[in-house]
Coordinates of C-alpha atoms in Angstrom, one line a residue:
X1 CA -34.2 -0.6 63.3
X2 CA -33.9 3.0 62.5
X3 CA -31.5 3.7 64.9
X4 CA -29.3 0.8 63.9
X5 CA -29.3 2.2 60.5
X6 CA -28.5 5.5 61.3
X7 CA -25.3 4.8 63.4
X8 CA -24.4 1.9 60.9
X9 CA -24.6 5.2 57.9
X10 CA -22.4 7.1 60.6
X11 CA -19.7 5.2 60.2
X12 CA -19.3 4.0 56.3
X13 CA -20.5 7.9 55.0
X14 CA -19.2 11.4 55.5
X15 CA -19.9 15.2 53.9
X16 CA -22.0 14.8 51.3
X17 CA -22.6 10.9 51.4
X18 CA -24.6 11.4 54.4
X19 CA -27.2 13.8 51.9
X20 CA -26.8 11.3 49.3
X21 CA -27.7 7.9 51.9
X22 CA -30.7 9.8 53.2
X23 CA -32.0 10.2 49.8
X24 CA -31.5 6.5 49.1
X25 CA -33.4 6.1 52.7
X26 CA -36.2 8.0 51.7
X27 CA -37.2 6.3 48.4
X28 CA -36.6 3.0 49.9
X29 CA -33.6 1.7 48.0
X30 CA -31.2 -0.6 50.1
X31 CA -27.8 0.5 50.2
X32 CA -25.2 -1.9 48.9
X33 CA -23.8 -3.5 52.0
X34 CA -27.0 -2.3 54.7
X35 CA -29.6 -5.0 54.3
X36 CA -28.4 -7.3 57.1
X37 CA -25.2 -5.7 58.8
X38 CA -24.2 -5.9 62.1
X39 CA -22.0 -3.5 63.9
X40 CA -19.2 -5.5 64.7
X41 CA -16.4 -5.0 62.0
X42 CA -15.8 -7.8 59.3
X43 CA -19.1 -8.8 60.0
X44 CA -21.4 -10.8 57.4
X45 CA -22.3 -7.8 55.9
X46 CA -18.7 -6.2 55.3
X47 CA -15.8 -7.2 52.5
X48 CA -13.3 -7.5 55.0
X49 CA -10.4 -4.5 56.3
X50 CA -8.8 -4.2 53.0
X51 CA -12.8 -4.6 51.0
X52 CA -11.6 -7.8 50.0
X53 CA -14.5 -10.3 49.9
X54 CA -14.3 -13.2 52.0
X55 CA -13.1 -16.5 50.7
X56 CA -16.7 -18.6 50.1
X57 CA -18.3 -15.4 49.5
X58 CA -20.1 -13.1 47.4
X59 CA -19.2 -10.0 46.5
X60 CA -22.2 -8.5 48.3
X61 CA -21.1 -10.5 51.6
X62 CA -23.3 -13.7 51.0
X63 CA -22.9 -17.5 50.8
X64 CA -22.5 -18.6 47.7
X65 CA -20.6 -20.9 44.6
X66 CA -17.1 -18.6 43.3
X67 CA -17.8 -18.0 39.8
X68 CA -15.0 -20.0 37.4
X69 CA -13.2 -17.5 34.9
X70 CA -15.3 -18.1 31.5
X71 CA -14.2 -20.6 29.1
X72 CA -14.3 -20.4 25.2
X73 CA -15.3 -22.9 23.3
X74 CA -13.6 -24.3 20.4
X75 CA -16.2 -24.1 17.2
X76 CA -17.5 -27.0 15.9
X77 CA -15.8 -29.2 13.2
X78 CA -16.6 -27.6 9.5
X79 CA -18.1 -30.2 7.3
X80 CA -17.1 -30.2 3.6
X81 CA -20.5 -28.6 2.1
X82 CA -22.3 -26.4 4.2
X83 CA -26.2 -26.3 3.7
X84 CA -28.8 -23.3 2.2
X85 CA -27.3 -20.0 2.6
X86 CA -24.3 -21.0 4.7
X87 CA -21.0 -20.1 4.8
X88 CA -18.9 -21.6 2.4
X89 CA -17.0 -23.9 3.8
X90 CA -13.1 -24.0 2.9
X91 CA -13.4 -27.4 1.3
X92 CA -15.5 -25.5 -0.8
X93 CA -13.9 -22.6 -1.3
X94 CA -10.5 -24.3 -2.1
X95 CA -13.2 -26.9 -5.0
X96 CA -14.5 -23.6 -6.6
X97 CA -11.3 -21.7 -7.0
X98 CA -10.0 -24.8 -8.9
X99 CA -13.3 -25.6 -10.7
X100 CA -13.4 -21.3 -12.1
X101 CA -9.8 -21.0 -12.9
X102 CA -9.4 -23.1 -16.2
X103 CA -6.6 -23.5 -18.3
X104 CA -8.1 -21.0 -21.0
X105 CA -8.4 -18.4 -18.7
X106 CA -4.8 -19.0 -17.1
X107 CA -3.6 -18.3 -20.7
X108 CA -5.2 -15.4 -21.6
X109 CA -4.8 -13.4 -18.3
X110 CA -2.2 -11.8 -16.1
X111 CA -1.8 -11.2 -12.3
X112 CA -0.8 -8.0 -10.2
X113 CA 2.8 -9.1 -10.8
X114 CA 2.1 -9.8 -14.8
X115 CA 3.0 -13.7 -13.6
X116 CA 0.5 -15.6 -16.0
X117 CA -2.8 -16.3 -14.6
X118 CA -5.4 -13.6 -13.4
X119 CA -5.6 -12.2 -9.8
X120 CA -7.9 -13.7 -7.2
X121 CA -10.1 -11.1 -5.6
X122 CA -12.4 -13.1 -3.3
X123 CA -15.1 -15.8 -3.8
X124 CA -18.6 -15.5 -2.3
X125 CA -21.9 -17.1 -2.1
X126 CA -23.8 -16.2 -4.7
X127 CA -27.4 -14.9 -4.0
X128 CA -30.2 -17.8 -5.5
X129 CA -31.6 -17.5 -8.7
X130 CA -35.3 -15.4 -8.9
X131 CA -37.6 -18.3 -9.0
X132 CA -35.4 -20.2 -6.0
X133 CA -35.5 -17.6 -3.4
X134 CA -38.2 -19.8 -1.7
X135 CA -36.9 -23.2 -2.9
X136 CA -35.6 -25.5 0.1
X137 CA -33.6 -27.3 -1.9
X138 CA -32.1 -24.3 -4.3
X139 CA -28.5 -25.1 -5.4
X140 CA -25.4 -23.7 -3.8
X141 CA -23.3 -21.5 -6.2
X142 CA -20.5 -19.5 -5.2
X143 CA -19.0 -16.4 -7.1
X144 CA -15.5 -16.5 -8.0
X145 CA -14.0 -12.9 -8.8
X146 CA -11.0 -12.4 -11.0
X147 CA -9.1 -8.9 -12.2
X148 CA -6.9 -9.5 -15.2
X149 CA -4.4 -7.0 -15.4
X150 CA -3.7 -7.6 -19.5
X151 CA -6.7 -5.6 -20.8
X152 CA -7.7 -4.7 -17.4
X153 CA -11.4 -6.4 -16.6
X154 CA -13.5 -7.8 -13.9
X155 CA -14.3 -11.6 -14.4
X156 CA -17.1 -13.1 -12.3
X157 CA -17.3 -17.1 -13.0
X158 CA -20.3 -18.8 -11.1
X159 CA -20.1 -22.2 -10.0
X160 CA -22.5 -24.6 -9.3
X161 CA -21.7 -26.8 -6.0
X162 CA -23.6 -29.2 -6.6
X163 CA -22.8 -30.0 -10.3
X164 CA -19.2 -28.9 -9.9
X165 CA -19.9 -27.0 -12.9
X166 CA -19.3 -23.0 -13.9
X167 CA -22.8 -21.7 -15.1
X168 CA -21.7 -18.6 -16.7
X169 CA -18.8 -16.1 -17.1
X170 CA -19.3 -12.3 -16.5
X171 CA -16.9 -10.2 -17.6
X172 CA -16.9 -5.9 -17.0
X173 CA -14.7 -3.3 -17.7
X174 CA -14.2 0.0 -15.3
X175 CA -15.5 -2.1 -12.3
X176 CA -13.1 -2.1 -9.6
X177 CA -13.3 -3.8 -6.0
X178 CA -11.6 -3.4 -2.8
X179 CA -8.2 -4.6 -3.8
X180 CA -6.4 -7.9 -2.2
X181 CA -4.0 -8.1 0.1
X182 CA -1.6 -9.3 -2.7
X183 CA -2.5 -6.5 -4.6
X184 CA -2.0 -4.1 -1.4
X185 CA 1.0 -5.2 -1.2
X186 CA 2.6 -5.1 -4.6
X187 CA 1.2 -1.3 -4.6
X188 CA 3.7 -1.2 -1.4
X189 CA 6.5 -2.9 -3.4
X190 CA 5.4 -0.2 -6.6
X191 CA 5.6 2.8 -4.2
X192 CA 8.7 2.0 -2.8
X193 CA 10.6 1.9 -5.6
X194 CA 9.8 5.0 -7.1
X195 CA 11.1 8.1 -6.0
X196 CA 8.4 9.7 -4.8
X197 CA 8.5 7.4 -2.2
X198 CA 10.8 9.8 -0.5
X199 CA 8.7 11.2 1.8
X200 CA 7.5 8.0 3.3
X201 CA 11.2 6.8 3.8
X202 CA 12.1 9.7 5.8
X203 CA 9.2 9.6 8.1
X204 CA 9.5 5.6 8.9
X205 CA 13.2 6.1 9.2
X206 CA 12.1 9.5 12.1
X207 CA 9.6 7.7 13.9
X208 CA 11.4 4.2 14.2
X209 CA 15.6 4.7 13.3
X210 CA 15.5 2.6 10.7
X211 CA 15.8 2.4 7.1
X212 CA 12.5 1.8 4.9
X213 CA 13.4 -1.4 2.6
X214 CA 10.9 -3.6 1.7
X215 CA 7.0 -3.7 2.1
X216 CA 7.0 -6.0 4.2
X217 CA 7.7 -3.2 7.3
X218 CA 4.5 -1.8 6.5
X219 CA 1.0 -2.6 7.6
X220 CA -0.8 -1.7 4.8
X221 CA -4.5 -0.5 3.9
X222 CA -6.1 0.6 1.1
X223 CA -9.0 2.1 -1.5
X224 CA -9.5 1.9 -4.7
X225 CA -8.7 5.4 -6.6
X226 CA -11.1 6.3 -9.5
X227 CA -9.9 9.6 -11.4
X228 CA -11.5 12.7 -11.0
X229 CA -11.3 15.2 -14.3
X230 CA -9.4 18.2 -13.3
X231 CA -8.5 17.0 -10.2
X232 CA -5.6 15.1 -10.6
X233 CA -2.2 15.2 -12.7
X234 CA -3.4 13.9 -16.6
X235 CA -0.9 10.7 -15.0
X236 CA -4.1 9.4 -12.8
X237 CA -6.5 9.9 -15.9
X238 CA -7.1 6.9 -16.8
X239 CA -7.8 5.3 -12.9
X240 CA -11.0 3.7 -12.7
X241 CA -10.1 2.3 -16.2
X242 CA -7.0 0.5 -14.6
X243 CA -6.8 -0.2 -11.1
X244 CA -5.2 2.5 -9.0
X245 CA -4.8 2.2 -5.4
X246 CA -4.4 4.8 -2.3
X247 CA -2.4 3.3 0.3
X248 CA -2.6 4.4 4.2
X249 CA 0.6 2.3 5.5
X250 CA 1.5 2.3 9.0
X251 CA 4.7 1.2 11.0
X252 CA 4.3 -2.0 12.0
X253 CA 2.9 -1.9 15.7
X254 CA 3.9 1.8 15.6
X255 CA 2.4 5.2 14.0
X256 CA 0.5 5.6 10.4
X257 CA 2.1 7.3 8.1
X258 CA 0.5 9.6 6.1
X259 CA 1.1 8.8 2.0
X260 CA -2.6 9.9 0.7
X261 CA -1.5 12.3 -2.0
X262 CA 0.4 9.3 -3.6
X263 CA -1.3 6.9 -6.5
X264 CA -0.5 4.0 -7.3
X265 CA -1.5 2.6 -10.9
X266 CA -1.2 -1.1 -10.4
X267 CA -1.7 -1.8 -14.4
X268 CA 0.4 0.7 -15.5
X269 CA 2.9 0.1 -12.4
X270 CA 3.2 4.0 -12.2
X271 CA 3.4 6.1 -9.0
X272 CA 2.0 9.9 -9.2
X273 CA 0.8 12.9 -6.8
X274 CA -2.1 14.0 -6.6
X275 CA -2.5 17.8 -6.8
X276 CA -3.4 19.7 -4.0

């Protein structure tokens, strides 16, 4: 047996293999391709002349069932309510959005646009009330989230899925989420218009030949810019209090592009640079 091994090492190892196989001997390990091989070539214990493995085979020269590529799975149907703290479902997401956005508030309010109506920002599930954290059969409530770019404030509206109802009305001032993606993109639409968008023309137009039109040839993300005293032109002051965004657009499928010492005051509809 330990001859066999040895001349079977001889042929598959050279240099320093040889120093590496004897360690492998000595602490018992079985090399990958050893444990049953016979001398002859493209025997059971060998992938073949080109290392391909043998049709009916296993990759370490055995008998055995191919393994079929993996397969995924489409996801379950969604039902219309979902159940404790799940998901929202989009049933009802699509209920809640209706149910929070009356008529009264469609009046008073404007969008990122200054179309009438405030702007969506997102609607979650809101966290149970203090004595229902154990309860199994707690209502579901979701919170909608508005900005209303007329006197510039956060409204939350909670709804209650089960009763259909809206349970109370928050409303903040110099509170400011992650903006939308409308929102993103009328800060694109803002930018580009202004002059000191300049810059940013010129460098799509160098890395892709093309002229910079419309916002739509940018992949656009963003934060939300809160001003900093003495840090910023007096044009940025009141950020925080409006909603001011830094964008980080990109060429679509190409290179970003870098525009962070640009501001863009959505409720204002201002562009200014930051001083550096």
């Amino acid at each position: 047996m330990r001859e066999t091994v040895r001349r079977h090492l001889g042929k598959v190892v050279a240099g320093t293999g040889i120093a590496v196989a004897g360690t492998a001997l000595m602490v018992g390990i079985t090399l990958p391709g050893t444990a049953g091989a016979d001398d002859s070539a493209g025997g059971p214990g060998t992938a073949g002349a080109a290392g391909r493995t043998p049709p009916g085979r296993s990759p370490d020269g055995s008998a055995g069932q191919v393994v079929e590529p993996g397969v995924v799975a489409e996801a379950p149907p969604e039902g219309e309510r979902g159940l404790g703290r799940d998901p929202l479902t989009d049933d009802e997401i699509e209920r809640v959005a209706g149910i929070a956005l009356n008529q009264r508030l469609i009046r008073s309010s404007e969008d990122v646009e200054g179309e009438r109506g405030p702007q969506r920002l997102g609607i979650d599930l809101a966290e149970p009330e203090a004595d229902e954290v154990d309860a199994a059969d707690a209502p579901r409530r979701a919170d909608v989230t508005f900005y209303d770019y007329r006197d510039d404030t956060l409204v939350t509206r909670t709804v209650n899925l089960d009763t259909g109802k809206v349970e109370r009305t928050l409303t903040r001032r110099g509170v400011q989420p992650p903006l939308s993606r409308a929102e993103d993109a009328e800060a694109a639409e803002i930018l580009l218009a202004d002059p000191l968008s300049a810059g940013l023309k010129a460098d799509y137009e160098d890395a892709t030949g093309r002229e910079l039109t419309s916002a739509d040839q940018l992949a656009v993300t963003s934060m939300v810019y809160g001003s900093v005293p003495g840090a910023q032109p007096a044009a940025l002051d009141k950020c925080g209090e409006h909603r001011c965004a830094r964008l980080f657009p990109k060429v679509v499928n190409g290179p970003w592009i870098d525009a962070r010492h640009l501001v863009i005051d959505l409720s204002a509809r201002k562009v200014a640079r930051l001083d550096r």
